[in-house]
mmCIF file of C-alpha atoms in Angstrom:
data_model
loop_
_atom_site.group_PDB
_atom_site.id
_atom_site.type_symbol
_atom_site.label_atom_id
_atom_site.label_comp_id
_atom_site.label_asym_id
_atom_site.label_seq_id
_atom_site.Cartn_x
_atom_site.Cartn_y
_atom_site.Cartn_z
ATOM 1 C CA MET A 1 -33.690 -36.855 -69.443
ATOM 2 C CA SER A 2 -31.173 -38.402 -71.749
ATOM 3 C CA GLN A 3 -31.461 -41.686 -73.618
ATOM 4 C CA ALA A 4 -28.583 -43.052 -71.560
ATOM 5 C CA THR A 5 -30.423 -42.409 -68.305
ATOM 6 C CA LEU A 6 -33.541 -44.225 -69.556
ATOM 7 C CA GLY A 7 -31.350 -47.164 -70.591
ATOM 8 C CA ASP A 8 -29.761 -47.219 -67.148
ATOM 9 C CA ASP A 9 -33.235 -47.127 -65.519
ATOM 10 C CA GLU A 10 -34.280 -50.202 -67.564
ATOM 11 C CA GLU A 11 -31.137 -52.018 -66.537
ATOM 12 C CA LEU A 12 -31.638 -51.109 -62.886
ATOM 13 C CA PHE A 13 -35.284 -52.182 -63.095
ATOM 14 C CA GLY A 14 -34.215 -55.524 -64.553
ATOM 15 C CA GLU A 15 -31.698 -56.031 -61.734
ATOM 16 C CA ALA A 16 -34.312 -55.183 -59.145
ATOM 17 C CA ALA A 17 -36.834 -57.577 -60.748
ATOM 18 C CA ASN A 18 -34.194 -60.390 -60.688
ATOM 19 C CA GLU A 19 -33.342 -59.597 -57.077
ATOM 20 C CA MET A 20 -37.043 -59.541 -56.115
ATOM 21 C CA ARG A 21 -37.546 -62.940 -57.757
ATOM 22 C CA GLU A 22 -34.557 -64.268 -55.881
ATOM 23 C CA ASP A 23 -35.997 -62.916 -52.608
ATOM 24 C CA VAL A 24 -39.299 -64.686 -53.325
ATOM 25 C CA GLU A 25 -37.508 -67.915 -54.187
ATOM 26 C CA SER A 26 -35.290 -67.671 -51.133
ATOM 27 C CA SER A 27 -38.191 -67.035 -48.799
ATOM 28 C CA LEU A 28 -40.131 -69.993 -50.294
ATOM 29 C CA GLU A 29 -37.100 -72.221 -49.846
ATOM 30 C CA ALA A 30 -36.719 -71.169 -46.239
ATOM 31 C CA ALA A 31 -40.444 -71.766 -45.615
ATOM 32 C CA TRP A 32 -40.322 -75.267 -47.045
ATOM 33 C CA ALA A 33 -37.247 -76.020 -44.953
ATOM 34 C CA ALA A 34 -39.051 -74.766 -41.802
ATOM 35 C CA LEU A 35 -41.863 -77.233 -42.159
ATOM 36 C CA PRO A 36 -41.801 -80.432 -40.131
ATOM 37 C CA ASP A 37 -39.866 -83.388 -41.464
ATOM 38 C CA ALA A 38 -42.117 -86.185 -42.707
ATOM 39 C CA ASP A 39 -40.326 -88.756 -40.490
ATOM 40 C CA ASP A 40 -40.920 -86.636 -37.375
ATOM 41 C CA VAL A 41 -44.658 -86.755 -38.135
ATOM 42 C CA TRP A 42 -44.650 -90.415 -38.955
ATOM 43 C CA GLU A 43 -42.381 -92.019 -36.362
ATOM 44 C CA THR A 44 -42.526 -92.008 -32.568
ATOM 45 C CA ASP A 45 -40.603 -93.242 -29.573
ATOM 46 C CA ALA A 46 -43.568 -92.913 -27.236
ATOM 47 C CA ASP A 47 -44.581 -95.552 -24.685
ATOM 48 C CA ASN A 48 -48.278 -94.691 -24.839
ATOM 49 C CA VAL A 49 -50.919 -92.972 -26.951
ATOM 50 C CA LEU A 50 -50.698 -89.678 -25.048
ATOM 51 C CA GLY A 51 -46.958 -89.599 -25.516
ATOM 52 C CA ALA A 52 -47.345 -90.242 -29.227
ATOM 53 C CA LEU A 53 -49.980 -87.507 -29.485
ATOM 54 C CA ASN A 54 -47.796 -85.041 -27.611
ATOM 55 C CA GLY A 55 -44.866 -85.886 -29.848
ATOM 56 C CA LEU A 56 -46.965 -85.561 -32.998
ATOM 57 C CA ASN A 57 -48.377 -82.237 -31.779
ATOM 58 C CA SER A 58 -44.873 -80.943 -31.294
ATOM 59 C CA ALA A 59 -43.791 -82.228 -34.699
ATOM 60 C CA LEU A 60 -46.711 -80.455 -36.367
ATOM 61 C CA GLU A 61 -45.340 -76.979 -35.540
ATOM 62 C CA VAL A 62 -44.810 -74.954 -38.713
ATOM 63 C CA GLY A 63 -42.129 -72.861 -36.992
ATOM 64 C CA ASP A 64 -40.986 -69.947 -39.075
ATOM 65 C CA ALA A 65 -42.582 -71.223 -42.271
ATOM 66 C CA GLU A 66 -45.493 -68.811 -41.932
ATOM 67 C CA ASP A 67 -43.063 -65.827 -41.595
ATOM 68 C CA HIS A 68 -41.097 -66.930 -44.606
ATOM 69 C CA LEU A 69 -44.311 -67.370 -46.595
ATOM 70 C CA ARG A 70 -45.408 -63.878 -45.630
ATOM 71 C CA ASP A 71 -42.111 -62.497 -46.902
ATOM 72 C CA ALA A 72 -42.408 -64.423 -50.148
ATOM 73 C CA LYS A 73 -45.944 -63.164 -50.678
ATOM 74 C CA LYS A 74 -44.897 -59.626 -49.857
ATOM 75 C CA TRP A 75 -42.096 -59.580 -52.456
ATOM 76 C CA PHE A 76 -44.220 -61.520 -54.926
ATOM 77 C CA THR A 77 -47.066 -59.022 -54.683
ATOM 78 C CA MET A 78 -44.728 -56.074 -55.034
ATOM 79 C CA GLY A 79 -43.066 -57.618 -58.032
ATOM 80 C CA GLN A 80 -46.355 -58.517 -59.633
ATOM 81 C CA ARG A 81 -47.798 -55.056 -59.134
ATOM 82 C CA ALA A 82 -44.671 -53.496 -60.563
ATOM 83 C CA ASP A 83 -44.968 -55.905 -63.471
ATOM 84 C CA ALA A 84 -41.406 -56.909 -62.698
ATOM 85 C CA PHE A 85 -41.790 -60.620 -63.458
ATOM 86 C CA ASP A 86 -41.741 -61.927 -67.020
ATOM 87 C CA ASP A 87 -43.282 -65.216 -65.913
ATOM 88 C CA ALA A 88 -44.423 -65.599 -62.322
ATOM 89 C CA ASP A 89 -46.794 -68.527 -62.717
ATOM 90 C CA ASP A 90 -44.282 -70.910 -61.119
ATOM 91 C CA LEU A 91 -43.883 -68.617 -58.059
ATOM 92 C CA GLU A 92 -47.602 -68.178 -57.665
ATOM 93 C CA ALA A 93 -48.163 -71.954 -57.872
ATOM 94 C CA GLU A 94 -45.433 -72.600 -55.293
ATOM 95 C CA ILE A 95 -46.922 -69.986 -52.965
ATOM 96 C CA GLU A 96 -50.322 -71.668 -53.215
ATOM 97 C CA ASP A 97 -48.720 -75.132 -52.632
ATOM 98 C CA LEU A 98 -46.905 -73.838 -49.586
ATOM 99 C CA GLU A 99 -50.117 -72.178 -48.221
ATOM 100 C CA ASP A 100 -51.919 -75.477 -48.650
ATOM 101 C CA ALA A 101 -49.216 -77.413 -46.839
ATOM 102 C CA ILE A 102 -49.161 -74.971 -43.920
ATOM 103 C CA THR A 103 -52.965 -75.066 -43.665
ATOM 104 C CA ASP A 104 -52.989 -78.879 -43.688
ATOM 105 C CA ILE A 105 -50.335 -79.047 -41.012
ATOM 106 C CA ALA A 106 -52.135 -76.490 -38.880
ATOM 107 C CA GLU A 107 -55.447 -78.356 -39.143
ATOM 108 C CA ALA A 108 -53.755 -81.666 -38.329
ATOM 109 C CA GLY A 109 -52.185 -79.941 -35.260
ATOM 110 C CA GLU A 110 -55.605 -78.721 -34.116
ATOM 111 C CA GLN A 111 -57.020 -82.248 -34.434
ATOM 112 C CA VAL A 112 -54.163 -83.799 -32.601
ATOM 113 C CA GLY A 113 -54.527 -81.097 -29.930
ATOM 114 C CA GLU A 114 -58.127 -82.043 -29.447
ATOM 115 C CA LEU A 115 -57.234 -85.678 -29.118
ATOM 116 C CA THR A 116 -54.501 -84.867 -26.702
ATOM 117 C CA SER A 117 -57.004 -83.286 -24.409
ATOM 118 C CA THR A 118 -59.687 -85.934 -24.990
ATOM 119 C CA ILE A 119 -57.721 -89.159 -24.545
ATOM 120 C CA PRO A 120 -56.822 -88.702 -20.844
ATOM 121 C CA ALA A 121 -60.467 -87.967 -20.019
ATOM 122 C CA LEU A 122 -61.554 -90.975 -22.029
ATOM 123 C CA ARG A 123 -59.087 -93.166 -20.198
ATOM 124 C CA GLY A 124 -60.392 -91.939 -16.866
ATOM 125 C CA THR A 125 -63.971 -92.600 -17.986
ATOM 126 C CA LEU A 126 -63.082 -96.144 -18.986
ATOM 127 C CA GLN A 127 -61.195 -96.746 -15.770
ATOM 128 C CA ASP A 128 -64.241 -95.585 -13.770
ATOM 129 C CA ALA A 129 -66.738 -97.449 -15.940
ATOM 130 C CA GLY A 130 -68.336 -100.678 -14.846
ATOM 131 C CA PRO A 131 -68.871 -102.157 -11.389
ATOM 132 C CA ALA A 132 -66.701 -101.014 -8.521
ATOM 133 C CA ASP A 133 -63.970 -103.500 -7.781
ATOM 134 C CA ASP A 134 -64.774 -104.900 -4.272
ATOM 135 C CA GLU A 135 -68.407 -104.035 -3.655
ATOM 136 C CA SER A 136 -69.704 -105.176 -7.017
ATOM 137 C CA ALA A 137 -67.749 -108.387 -6.865
ATOM 138 C CA ASP A 138 -69.165 -109.095 -3.390
ATOM 139 C CA ALA A 139 -72.749 -108.325 -4.520
ATOM 140 C CA THR A 140 -72.332 -110.633 -7.531
ATOM 141 C CA ASP A 141 -70.930 -113.401 -5.321
ATOM 142 C CA ASP A 142 -73.882 -112.988 -2.818
ATOM 143 C CA GLU A 143 -76.404 -113.187 -5.683
ATOM 144 C CA GLU A 144 -74.792 -116.381 -6.982
ATOM 145 C CA ASP A 145 -74.810 -117.895 -3.523
ATOM 146 C CA GLU A 146 -78.549 -117.245 -3.107
ATOM 147 C CA GLU A 147 -79.422 -119.119 -6.306
#
């Protein structure tokens, strides 16, 4: 193998490493963009609690963020194993931050989902709680009359 070929290989490897880093960065950017907007999680137009919870549950969908994160991790891992990155600490930190954000959103979605199924049952329990409307009122009136 000639010296020129080795030089070309180094140049090609450098280009591939740059492209791999760009792929990781692009996937991370797409993942962040796929996450819910903060205002969508915070604001609501709902008329009641269940409506607010349903809206929040919908807003807490991570969409394609998990797929983009997977792509970023795939290219990052390949680049790291190939020792293609001079400094990959920033990419690794951003991947961890994104994983944490996705985990937090997914956990919040689970909690909201639980509330969404609990609140209607709680409302029914509260509506059924206490004395029955007519019969209890009549019994209370009769007791008062006897005294």
